[in-house]
Amino acid sequence: MKPLTGFSLLRPPTLVGALEMMSTLEHAQPIVGGTDIIPTFKDLGSKPVHLIDLGLIEELNGIMEEDGKILIGPTTTHTQILTSKVIEKTAPALHDAARWIGSVQIRNRGTIGGNLCNASPAADSAPPLLVHGAEAHICSLEEGHWIPLLELFKGPKMTVLKPNEILIGLRFPTIAGASSSFQRIGRRKGFTLSVVNAAVYVERKDDALKEARIALGSVAPTPIRAPVVEDKIRGKKMSEELIDEAAEACVEVAKPIDDVRGTAEYRKDMTAVLVKRALREAWRRTGGEL
Amino acid sequence: MVNFELNGAHVSFEAPATMTLLDMLRVELGVTSVKKGCEQGECGACTVLIDGYPMTSCIILAPQVEGRHVCTIDGLAENPLMKELREAFMENGAVQCGFCTPGILLSAYALLRDNKRPSEEEVKTAIEGNICRCTGYVAIIESILDAAERIAPD
């Protein structure tokens, strides 16, 4: 364990204040819960940074439903996501994923924005948001813009955020007749990183998949979508055969590596298992039968 | 200067940014019920309640509790729910070395405060962030269920 040393902590009460710090200070790094940053400092040594604590900025926290869209502030904790009736109803996959992030202590402290900006390929928040078509609001002192969430991730532990930019919001549309499911496998059940995770979003029209979206985590340098597979099953009549077909096709999309949590071969096998589970559950949640 | 409430009393302490809440409480303020285990937010021995929510104090920076309410088991010594939990832990033999016990009691307290009759699964979820290397958890889980029954009998 390395001692914490050499960084400062600034706690701006306003977003403008935080953005000013991000643009004027060299080596500024946003922090909220610190559940990824502080353990990393203890493992690898502190970085000589100005930690900008966004935790006091009220407008960055909370969940809102507005004009057919769900808006989530980046400092919203996993516990807030997990206990939100709005999220449970409109994005069940995100609700499910929040349950499996960390422990109670970590969920009370860690935030959805932190989970995404930490940019772990295994981040459990990412696949559900990706299949719900989430966008990320990126802001600097000069300007703000929305990007598809998928574009936030550049590589393992790397985002497209520039040194003066902060993730200030997330949004995704609410669609009637849609549902979703999140599935994961870890080395044990509770309080562990995902070896593989997957989310599926479906819109049902009678017995057919009007829309289908699949996202996978921990099988590539970033969380990914599987558009090839989505195109293959979109519009088709739902069946166990179609589920098998989708799962097999996802195995081809997955490009995992061997690491301490699992082998590439195991990850490919589990990708199929999780996609099947997620497709079945999301379908059932729309009221569909199999 | 960090100003916060510790177990109901106002505290002002000159804490640098690099000091964890755990070190401020345990080393500087002498609250030794808050244990230093993994220092990575994994083991739960340093659990405290912040505004009522269990969190691991080893990965929180001391200045981040400015204006917040921090509670350790010491602050719940006379609390009726915590008394039932302590009794249940003693009677069921849920304590061996005792190192994890303060953290587990706080996690269990937060659970039963918000959910009077949790299922066994909910108890397991509530303490998944607390590692015990002695007991194998069975007596701990039974104690929490037992305390729940004592405070809210069928």
CSV table of C-alpha atoms in Angstrom, one decimal:
chain,number,residue,atom,x,y,z
A,1,MET,CA,0.0,0.0,0.0
A,2,LYS,CA,1.5,3.3,-1.1
A,3,PRO,CA,0.9,6.5,1.0
A,4,LEU,CA,-1.4,9.1,-0.4
A,5,THR,CA,0.7,12.1,-1.2
A,6,GLY,CA,1.2,15.0,-3.5
A,7,PHE,CA,-2.3,15.9,-4.7
A,8,SER,CA,-4.7,18.6,-3.7
A,9,LEU,CA,-8.4,18.5,-3.3
A,10,LEU,CA,-10.7,21.4,-4.5
A,11,ARG,CA,-14.4,21.4,-3.9
A,12,PRO,CA,-16.2,23.9,-6.1
A,13,PRO,CA,-19.8,24.5,-5.3
A,14,THR,CA,-20.8,25.4,-8.9
A,15,LEU,CA,-20.4,23.8,-12.3
A,16,VAL,CA,-18.9,26.9,-13.7
A,17,GLY,CA,-16.4,26.9,-10.8
A,18,ALA,CA,-15.4,23.3,-11.6
A,19,LEU,CA,-15.1,24.0,-15.3
A,20,GLU,CA,-12.9,27.0,-14.6
A,21,MET,CA,-10.6,24.9,-12.5
A,22,MET,CA,-10.5,22.2,-15.3
A,23,SER,CA,-9.5,24.8,-17.9
A,24,THR,CA,-7.0,26.7,-15.8
A,25,LEU,CA,-5.3,24.1,-13.6
A,26,GLU,CA,-2.7,21.8,-15.0
A,27,HIS,CA,-3.4,18.1,-14.2
A,28,ALA,CA,-6.9,18.6,-13.0
A,29,GLN,CA,-8.9,15.4,-12.4
A,30,PRO,CA,-12.6,15.2,-11.4
A,31,ILE,CA,-13.4,13.0,-8.4
A,32,VAL,CA,-16.7,12.3,-6.7
A,33,GLY,CA,-16.9,9.0,-4.8
A,34,GLY,CA,-13.2,8.2,-5.4
A,35,THR,CA,-14.0,4.4,-5.3
A,36,ASP,CA,-11.7,3.8,-8.3
A,37,ILE,CA,-9.3,6.7,-8.0
A,38,ILE,CA,-8.2,6.3,-4.4
A,39,PRO,CA,-7.6,2.5,-4.5
A,40,THR,CA,-5.6,3.1,-7.7
A,41,PHE,CA,-3.5,5.8,-6.0
A,42,LYS,CA,-2.8,3.4,-3.1
A,43,ASP,CA,-1.8,0.6,-5.6
A,44,LEU,CA,0.2,2.6,-8.1
A,45,GLY,CA,1.1,5.7,-6.2
A,46,SER,CA,-0.7,9.1,-6.2
A,47,LYS,CA,-0.6,11.3,-9.2
A,48,PRO,CA,0.4,14.9,-8.7
A,49,VAL,CA,-3.0,16.2,-9.6
A,50,HIS,CA,-5.6,18.7,-8.5
A,51,LEU,CA,-8.6,16.5,-7.7
A,52,ILE,CA,-11.8,18.5,-8.5
A,53,ASP,CA,-14.6,17.1,-6.2
A,54,LEU,CA,-17.8,17.5,-8.1
A,55,GLY,CA,-19.8,16.2,-5.2
A,56,LEU,CA,-21.1,19.6,-4.0
A,57,ILE,CA,-22.6,20.6,-7.4
A,58,GLU,CA,-26.3,19.9,-6.9
A,59,GLU,CA,-27.2,20.2,-10.6
A,60,LEU,CA,-25.0,17.2,-11.4
A,61,ASN,CA,-26.9,14.8,-9.2
A,62,GLY,CA,-30.2,13.1,-9.7
A,63,ILE,CA,-32.6,11.3,-12.1
A,64,MET,CA,-35.3,13.1,-14.0
A,65,GLU,CA,-37.9,12.1,-16.6
A,66,GLU,CA,-38.6,14.9,-19.1
A,67,ASP,CA,-40.1,15.0,-22.6
A,68,GLY,CA,-39.8,11.3,-23.2
A,69,LYS,CA,-36.2,11.2,-22.0
A,70,ILE,CA,-34.5,10.0,-18.8
A,71,LEU,CA,-31.8,12.4,-17.6
A,72,ILE,CA,-29.2,11.2,-15.2
A,73,GLY,CA,-26.6,13.4,-13.5
A,74,PRO,CA,-23.1,12.0,-13.4
A,75,THR,CA,-22.7,12.2,-9.6
A,76,THR,CA,-25.8,10.0,-9.1
A,77,THR,CA,-24.8,7.1,-7.0
A,78,HIS,CA,-25.4,3.5,-7.8
A,79,THR,CA,-27.7,3.3,-4.8
A,80,GLN,CA,-29.7,6.2,-6.3
A,81,ILE,CA,-30.0,4.3,-9.6
A,82,LEU,CA,-30.8,1.0,-7.8
A,83,THR,CA,-33.6,2.6,-5.7
A,84,SER,CA,-35.1,4.7,-8.5
A,85,LYS,CA,-38.6,3.5,-9.6
A,86,VAL,CA,-38.2,5.5,-12.8
A,87,ILE,CA,-35.1,3.6,-13.8
A,88,GLU,CA,-36.6,0.2,-12.7
A,89,LYS,CA,-39.5,0.9,-15.0
A,90,THR,CA,-37.9,2.5,-18.0
A,91,ALA,CA,-34.4,0.8,-18.0
A,92,PRO,CA,-34.6,-2.4,-16.1
A,93,ALA,CA,-31.1,-3.5,-17.4
A,94,LEU,CA,-29.6,-0.4,-15.7
A,95,HIS,CA,-31.5,-1.2,-12.5
A,96,ASP,CA,-30.2,-4.8,-12.6
A,97,ALA,CA,-26.6,-3.7,-13.3
A,98,ALA,CA,-26.6,-1.2,-10.4
A,99,ARG,CA,-27.3,-4.1,-8.0
A,100,TRP,CA,-24.0,-5.8,-9.0
A,101,ILE,CA,-21.7,-2.9,-8.9
A,102,GLY,CA,-19.4,-3.1,-5.9
A,103,SER,CA,-20.9,-3.7,-2.4
A,104,VAL,CA,-23.4,-1.6,-0.5
A,105,GLN,CA,-20.6,0.6,0.7
A,106,ILE,CA,-19.3,1.2,-2.8
A,107,ARG,CA,-22.8,1.7,-4.3
A,108,ASN,CA,-23.5,4.3,-1.6
A,109,ARG,CA,-20.3,6.2,-2.7
A,110,GLY,CA,-19.5,5.4,-6.3
A,111,THR,CA,-21.3,7.3,-9.1
A,112,ILE,CA,-22.5,6.4,-12.6
A,113,GLY,CA,-20.4,9.1,-14.1
A,114,GLY,CA,-17.3,7.8,-12.4
A,115,ASN,CA,-18.1,4.2,-13.5
A,116,LEU,CA,-18.2,5.4,-17.1
A,117,CYS,CA,-15.3,7.8,-17.0
A,118,ASN,CA,-13.1,5.2,-15.3
A,119,ALA,CA,-13.6,3.5,-18.7
A,120,SER,CA,-13.1,-0.1,-17.5
A,121,PRO,CA,-14.1,-2.5,-20.3
A,122,ALA,CA,-16.0,-4.4,-17.5
A,123,ALA,CA,-18.0,-1.3,-16.3
A,124,ASP,CA,-21.4,-2.7,-15.4
A,125,SER,CA,-23.2,0.6,-16.1
A,126,ALA,CA,-22.0,0.8,-19.7
A,127,PRO,CA,-23.9,-2.1,-21.5
A,128,PRO,CA,-27.3,-1.1,-20.2
A,129,LEU,CA,-26.9,2.5,-21.2
A,130,LEU,CA,-25.5,1.6,-24.6
A,131,VAL,CA,-28.5,-0.6,-25.5
A,132,HIS,CA,-30.9,2.1,-24.3
A,133,GLY,CA,-29.3,4.5,-26.8
A,134,ALA,CA,-27.7,6.7,-24.2
A,135,GLU,CA,-25.9,9.9,-25.0
A,136,ALA,CA,-23.3,11.7,-22.9
A,137,HIS,CA,-23.2,15.4,-22.4
A,138,ILE,CA,-19.6,16.7,-22.5
A,139,CYS,CA,-18.9,20.2,-21.3
A,140,SER,CA,-16.0,22.6,-21.1
A,141,LEU,CA,-16.0,26.2,-20.0
A,142,GLU,CA,-16.4,27.2,-23.7
A,143,GLU,CA,-19.0,24.8,-25.0
A,144,GLY,CA,-21.1,21.7,-24.4
A,145,HIS,CA,-22.1,18.9,-26.8
A,146,TRP,CA,-23.8,15.5,-26.7
A,147,ILE,CA,-22.2,12.4,-28.1
A,148,PRO,CA,-23.4,8.8,-28.4
A,149,LEU,CA,-22.1,7.1,-25.2
A,150,LEU,CA,-20.3,4.6,-27.3
A,151,GLU,CA,-18.0,7.3,-28.5
A,152,LEU,CA,-16.9,8.2,-24.9
A,153,PHE,CA,-14.8,5.1,-24.7
A,154,LYS,CA,-11.4,5.2,-26.4
A,155,GLY,CA,-9.7,2.2,-24.9
A,156,PRO,CA,-9.1,0.5,-21.5
A,157,LYS,CA,-9.2,3.3,-18.9
A,158,MET,CA,-9.3,5.9,-21.7
A,159,THR,CA,-12.0,8.3,-22.7
A,160,VAL,CA,-12.3,11.0,-25.4
A,161,LEU,CA,-12.6,13.7,-22.6
A,162,LYS,CA,-10.1,16.5,-23.1
A,163,PRO,CA,-8.2,17.8,-20.1
A,164,ASN,CA,-10.7,20.7,-19.7
A,165,GLU,CA,-13.9,18.7,-20.2
A,166,ILE,CA,-16.3,17.1,-17.8
A,167,LEU,CA,-19.1,14.6,-18.3
A,168,ILE,CA,-22.1,16.6,-17.0
A,169,GLY,CA,-25.1,14.4,-18.0
A,170,LEU,CA,-26.5,11.3,-19.5
A,171,ARG,CA,-29.8,10.8,-21.3
A,172,PHE,CA,-31.7,8.2,-23.1
A,173,PRO,CA,-35.3,8.0,-24.6
A,174,THR,CA,-38.1,6.1,-23.0
A,175,ILE,CA,-40.0,3.9,-25.5
A,176,ALA,CA,-43.4,2.3,-24.9
A,177,GLY,CA,-43.3,-1.5,-25.3
A,178,ALA,CA,-39.6,-1.7,-24.8
A,179,SER,CA,-37.7,-3.6,-22.1
A,180,SER,CA,-34.2,-4.7,-21.3
A,181,SER,CA,-32.1,-7.1,-19.3
A,182,PHE,CA,-28.5,-7.1,-17.9
A,183,GLN,CA,-26.6,-10.3,-17.2
A,184,ARG,CA,-23.1,-10.8,-15.9
A,185,ILE,CA,-20.8,-13.5,-14.7
A,186,GLY,CA,-18.1,-12.9,-12.1
A,187,ARG,CA,-15.6,-15.1,-10.3
A,188,ARG,CA,-18.1,-15.2,-7.4
A,189,LYS,CA,-21.6,-13.9,-7.0
A,190,GLY,CA,-21.2,-10.7,-5.0
A,191,PHE,CA,-18.8,-7.7,-4.9
A,192,THR,CA,-16.7,-8.7,-7.9
A,193,LEU,CA,-15.8,-7.3,-11.3
A,194,SER,CA,-17.6,-8.9,-14.2
A,195,VAL,CA,-15.7,-11.5,-16.2
A,196,VAL,CA,-18.2,-10.9,-19.0
A,197,ASN,CA,-21.4,-8.8,-18.9
A,198,ALA,CA,-24.1,-8.2,-21.5
A,199,ALA,CA,-27.2,-6.1,-21.9
A,200,VAL,CA,-30.1,-6.6,-24.4
A,201,TYR,CA,-32.8,-4.1,-25.3
A,202,VAL,CA,-35.9,-5.2,-27.2
A,203,GLU,CA,-39.0,-3.6,-28.6
A,204,ARG,CA,-41.8,-6.1,-29.3
A,205,LYS,CA,-44.4,-6.0,-32.0
A,206,ASP,CA,-46.7,-9.0,-31.5
A,207,ASP,CA,-44.3,-12.0,-31.7
A,208,ALA,CA,-41.6,-10.1,-33.6
A,209,LEU,CA,-38.5,-8.1,-32.5
A,210,LYS,CA,-39.3,-4.7,-33.7
A,211,GLU,CA,-36.0,-3.5,-32.4
A,212,ALA,CA,-33.1,-5.4,-30.8
A,213,ARG,CA,-29.8,-4.0,-29.4
A,214,ILE,CA,-27.0,-5.9,-27.8
A,215,ALA,CA,-24.0,-4.6,-25.8
A,216,LEU,CA,-21.2,-6.6,-24.4
A,217,GLY,CA,-18.6,-5.8,-21.7
A,218,SER,CA,-15.2,-7.2,-20.9
A,219,VAL,CA,-14.8,-8.8,-24.3
A,220,ALA,CA,-12.9,-6.0,-26.0
A,221,PRO,CA,-10.8,-2.9,-25.1
A,222,THR,CA,-14.0,-1.0,-24.5
A,223,PRO,CA,-17.7,-1.9,-23.9
A,224,ILE,CA,-19.1,-2.6,-27.4
A,225,ARG,CA,-22.4,-2.9,-29.3
A,226,ALA,CA,-23.0,-5.8,-31.7
A,227,PRO,CA,-24.7,-4.1,-34.7
A,228,VAL,CA,-24.0,-7.0,-37.0
A,229,VAL,CA,-26.0,-9.3,-34.7
A,230,GLU,CA,-28.7,-6.7,-34.2
A,231,ASP,CA,-29.2,-6.3,-37.9
A,232,LYS,CA,-29.5,-10.1,-38.2
A,233,ILE,CA,-32.3,-10.5,-35.7
A,234,ARG,CA,-34.2,-7.1,-36.1
A,235,GLY,CA,-37.7,-7.6,-37.5
A,236,LYS,CA,-37.6,-11.4,-37.1
A,237,LYS,CA,-40.1,-13.5,-35.3
A,238,MET,CA,-38.8,-14.3,-31.8
A,239,SER,CA,-37.9,-18.0,-31.1
A,240,GLU,CA,-35.4,-20.1,-29.2
A,241,GLU,CA,-33.7,-20.7,-32.6
A,242,LEU,CA,-33.3,-17.0,-33.1
A,243,ILE,CA,-31.9,-16.6,-29.6
A,244,ASP,CA,-29.3,-19.3,-30.3
A,245,GLU,CA,-28.4,-17.7,-33.6
A,246,ALA,CA,-27.9,-14.3,-31.9
A,247,ALA,CA,-25.8,-15.8,-29.2
A,248,GLU,CA,-23.5,-17.6,-31.6
A,249,ALA,CA,-23.1,-14.5,-33.7
A,250,CYS,CA,-22.2,-12.5,-30.6
A,251,VAL,CA,-19.4,-15.0,-29.9
A,252,GLU,CA,-17.9,-13.9,-33.2
A,253,VAL,CA,-18.2,-10.2,-32.3
A,254,ALA,CA,-16.5,-10.7,-28.9
A,255,LYS,CA,-12.7,-10.3,-29.1
A,256,PRO,CA,-11.7,-11.0,-25.5
A,257,ILE,CA,-8.2,-11.5,-24.0
A,258,ASP,CA,-6.9,-13.8,-21.3
A,259,ASP,CA,-6.4,-12.1,-17.9
A,260,VAL,CA,-6.5,-12.7,-14.2
A,261,ARG,CA,-10.3,-13.0,-14.2
A,262,GLY,CA,-10.7,-15.4,-17.0
A,263,THR,CA,-9.5,-16.8,-20.3
A,264,ALA,CA,-10.5,-15.5,-23.7
A,265,GLU,CA,-12.0,-18.9,-24.5
A,266,TYR,CA,-14.2,-18.9,-21.3
A,267,ARG,CA,-15.3,-15.3,-22.1
A,268,LYS,CA,-16.4,-16.3,-25.6
A,269,ASP,CA,-18.4,-19.2,-24.2
A,270,MET,CA,-20.0,-17.1,-21.5
A,271,THR,CA,-20.8,-14.4,-24.0
A,272,ALA,CA,-23.2,-16.8,-25.7
A,273,VAL,CA,-24.7,-17.9,-22.3
A,274,LEU,CA,-25.3,-14.3,-21.2
A,275,VAL,CA,-26.8,-13.1,-24.5
A,276,LYS,CA,-29.3,-15.9,-24.4
A,277,ARG,CA,-30.3,-15.1,-20.8
A,278,ALA,CA,-30.6,-11.4,-21.6
A,279,LEU,CA,-32.6,-11.9,-24.8
A,280,ARG,CA,-35.0,-14.3,-23.0
A,281,GLU,CA,-35.5,-12.0,-20.0
A,282,ALA,CA,-35.9,-8.8,-22.0
A,283,TRP,CA,-38.4,-10.5,-24.3
A,284,ARG,CA,-40.4,-11.8,-21.3
A,285,ARG,CA,-40.4,-8.4,-19.7
A,286,THR,CA,-42.1,-6.9,-22.8
A,287,GLY,CA,-44.8,-9.5,-22.2
A,288,GLY,CA,-43.5,-11.7,-25.0
A,289,GLU,CA,-43.8,-15.5,-24.9
A,290,LEU,CA,-41.3,-18.2,-25.9
B,1,MET,CA,-10.1,22.8,8.5
B,2,VAL,CA,-12.7,20.0,8.2
B,3,ASN,CA,-15.9,20.6,10.2
B,4,PHE,CA,-18.2,17.7,10.6
B,5,GLU,CA,-20.4,15.8,13.1
B,6,LEU,CA,-19.0,12.7,14.7
B,7,ASN,CA,-21.4,10.6,16.7
B,8,GLY,CA,-23.5,13.7,17.4
B,9,ALA,CA,-20.7,15.9,18.4
B,10,HIS,CA,-19.2,18.7,16.3
B,11,VAL,CA,-15.6,18.2,15.3
B,12,SER,CA,-13.1,20.6,13.7
B,13,PHE,CA,-9.9,19.0,12.5
B,14,GLU,CA,-7.0,20.3,10.3
B,15,ALA,CA,-6.9,17.4,7.8
B,16,PRO,CA,-4.7,17.5,4.7
B,17,ALA,CA,-6.3,16.5,1.3
B,18,THR,CA,-4.2,13.3,1.4
B,19,MET,CA,-5.6,12.1,4.7
B,20,THR,CA,-8.3,9.4,4.5
B,21,LEU,CA,-11.4,9.6,6.7
B,22,LEU,CA,-10.2,6.3,8.2
B,23,ASP,CA,-6.8,7.8,9.3
B,24,MET,CA,-8.5,11.0,10.7
B,25,LEU,CA,-11.0,8.9,12.7
B,26,ARG,CA,-8.7,6.1,13.9
B,27,VAL,CA,-5.2,7.7,14.1
B,28,GLU,CA,-5.9,11.3,14.8
B,29,LEU,CA,-9.2,11.2,16.7
B,30,GLY,CA,-8.7,7.9,18.4
B,31,VAL,CA,-11.9,6.2,17.3
B,32,THR,CA,-10.4,2.7,17.2
B,33,SER,CA,-13.6,0.9,16.5
B,34,VAL,CA,-13.0,1.9,12.9
B,35,LYS,CA,-10.6,-0.8,11.8
B,36,LYS,CA,-7.8,-0.6,9.1
B,37,GLY,CA,-8.0,-3.7,7.0
B,38,CYS,CA,-7.4,-3.7,3.2
B,39,GLU,CA,-7.3,0.1,2.7
B,40,GLN,CA,-8.9,-0.5,-0.7
B,41,GLY,CA,-12.6,-0.3,0.0
B,42,GLU,CA,-12.9,-4.1,-0.2
B,43,CYS,CA,-13.0,-5.6,3.3
B,44,GLY,CA,-15.5,-3.3,5.0
B,45,ALA,CA,-13.6,-3.2,8.4
B,46,CYS,CA,-13.5,0.6,8.2
B,47,THR,CA,-17.2,1.0,7.5
B,48,VAL,CA,-18.8,4.1,8.9
B,49,LEU,CA,-22.3,5.7,8.3
B,50,ILE,CA,-22.2,8.9,6.4
B,51,ASP,CA,-25.5,10.7,6.6
B,52,GLY,CA,-26.8,7.2,7.5
B,53,TYR,CA,-25.3,5.3,4.6
B,54,PRO,CA,-22.6,2.7,5.1
B,55,MET,CA,-19.4,3.6,3.3
B,56,THR,CA,-15.7,2.5,3.6
B,57,SER,CA,-13.8,5.3,5.3
B,58,CYS,CA,-10.4,4.1,3.9
B,59,ILE,CA,-11.2,5.4,0.4
B,60,ILE,CA,-12.8,8.7,1.4
B,61,LEU,CA,-10.7,11.8,1.8
B,62,ALA,CA,-11.1,13.5,5.1
B,63,PRO,CA,-12.1,16.9,3.7
B,64,GLN,CA,-14.9,15.2,1.8
B,65,VAL,CA,-17.0,14.8,5.0
B,66,GLU,CA,-17.2,18.6,5.5
B,67,GLY,CA,-20.7,19.3,6.9
B,68,ARG,CA,-21.7,15.6,6.9
B,69,HIS,CA,-22.8,13.3,9.8
B,70,VAL,CA,-20.3,10.5,10.5
B,71,CYS,CA,-21.4,7.7,12.7
B,72,THR,CA,-19.4,4.8,14.2
B,73,ILE,CA,-20.7,2.0,16.5
B,74,ASP,CA,-19.6,4.3,19.4
B,75,GLY,CA,-22.4,6.7,18.4
B,76,LEU,CA,-25.0,3.9,18.5
B,77,ALA,CA,-24.0,2.5,22.0
B,78,GLU,CA,-27.4,3.3,23.4
B,79,ASN,CA,-29.4,2.8,20.3
B,80,PRO,CA,-32.2,0.1,20.8
B,81,LEU,CA,-31.7,-1.5,17.4
B,82,MET,CA,-27.9,-1.7,17.8
B,83,LYS,CA,-28.4,-3.1,21.3
B,84,GLU,CA,-30.5,-6.0,19.8
B,85,LEU,CA,-27.9,-6.6,17.2
B,86,ARG,CA,-25.1,-6.7,19.7
B,87,GLU,CA,-27.1,-9.1,21.9
B,88,ALA,CA,-27.9,-11.3,18.9
B,89,PHE,CA,-24.2,-11.4,17.8
B,90,MET,CA,-23.1,-12.4,21.3
B,91,GLU,CA,-25.8,-15.1,21.8
B,92,ASN,CA,-25.3,-16.6,18.4
B,93,GLY,CA,-21.5,-16.6,18.6
B,94,ALA,CA,-21.1,-14.4,15.6
B,95,VAL,CA,-17.8,-12.9,16.9
B,96,GLN,CA,-14.5,-14.6,16.9
B,97,CYS,CA,-11.5,-12.3,16.5
B,98,GLY,CA,-13.9,-9.3,16.3
B,99,PHE,CA,-12.0,-7.3,13.7
B,100,CYS,CA,-14.8,-7.2,11.2
B,101,THR,CA,-17.5,-6.9,13.9
B,102,PRO,CA,-17.9,-3.0,14.1
B,103,GLY,CA,-18.2,-2.8,10.3
B,104,ILE,CA,-20.7,-5.6,10.1
B,105,LEU,CA,-22.8,-4.2,12.9
B,106,LEU,CA,-23.0,-0.9,11.0
B,107,SER,CA,-24.0,-2.6,7.8
B,108,ALA,CA,-26.6,-4.7,9.6
B,109,TYR,CA,-27.9,-1.7,11.5
B,110,ALA,CA,-28.4,0.3,8.2
B,111,LEU,CA,-30.2,-2.8,6.7
B,112,LEU,CA,-32.6,-3.3,9.7
B,113,ARG,CA,-33.2,0.4,10.0
B,114,ASP,CA,-34.6,0.6,6.5
B,115,ASN,CA,-36.0,-3.0,6.2
B,116,LYS,CA,-37.5,-4.4,9.4
B,117,ARG,CA,-37.9,-8.0,8.1
B,118,PRO,CA,-35.2,-8.7,5.5
B,119,SER,CA,-34.9,-12.1,3.7
B,120,GLU,CA,-31.7,-14.1,4.1
B,121,GLU,CA,-30.7,-13.0,0.6
B,122,GLU,CA,-31.1,-9.4,1.6
B,123,VAL,CA,-29.0,-9.9,4.7
B,124,LYS,CA,-26.3,-11.5,2.5
B,125,THR,CA,-26.4,-8.5,0.1
B,126,ALA,CA,-26.2,-6.0,3.0
B,127,ILE,CA,-22.9,-7.6,4.2
B,128,GLU,CA,-21.4,-8.5,0.9
B,129,GLY,CA,-18.9,-5.6,1.4
B,130,ASN,CA,-17.8,-6.9,4.8
B,131,ILE,CA,-15.2,-9.7,4.9
B,132,CYS,CA,-15.1,-12.0,7.9
B,133,ARG,CA,-12.2,-14.5,7.9
B,134,CYS,CA,-13.2,-16.4,11.1
B,135,THR,CA,-16.8,-17.3,11.2
B,136,GLY,CA,-17.8,-18.4,7.8
B,137,TYR,CA,-20.7,-15.9,8.0
B,138,VAL,CA,-23.4,-18.4,9.1
B,139,ALA,CA,-23.6,-17.2,12.7
B,140,ILE,CA,-23.5,-13.6,11.5
B,141,ILE,CA,-26.4,-14.0,9.1
B,142,GLU,CA,-28.4,-15.9,11.7
B,143,SER,CA,-27.7,-13.1,14.2
B,144,ILE,CA,-29.0,-10.4,11.9
B,145,LEU,CA,-32.1,-12.4,11.1
B,146,ASP,CA,-32.5,-13.0,14.9
B,147,ALA,CA,-32.2,-9.3,15.7
B,148,ALA,CA,-34.8,-8.6,13.0
B,149,GLU,CA,-37.2,-11.0,14.7
B,150,ARG,CA,-36.6,-9.4,18.1
B,151,ILE,CA,-37.3,-5.9,16.9
B,152,ALA,CA,-40.3,-6.8,14.7
B,153,PRO,CA,-41.8,-10.1,15.9
B,154,ASP,CA,-44.3,-11.8,13.6
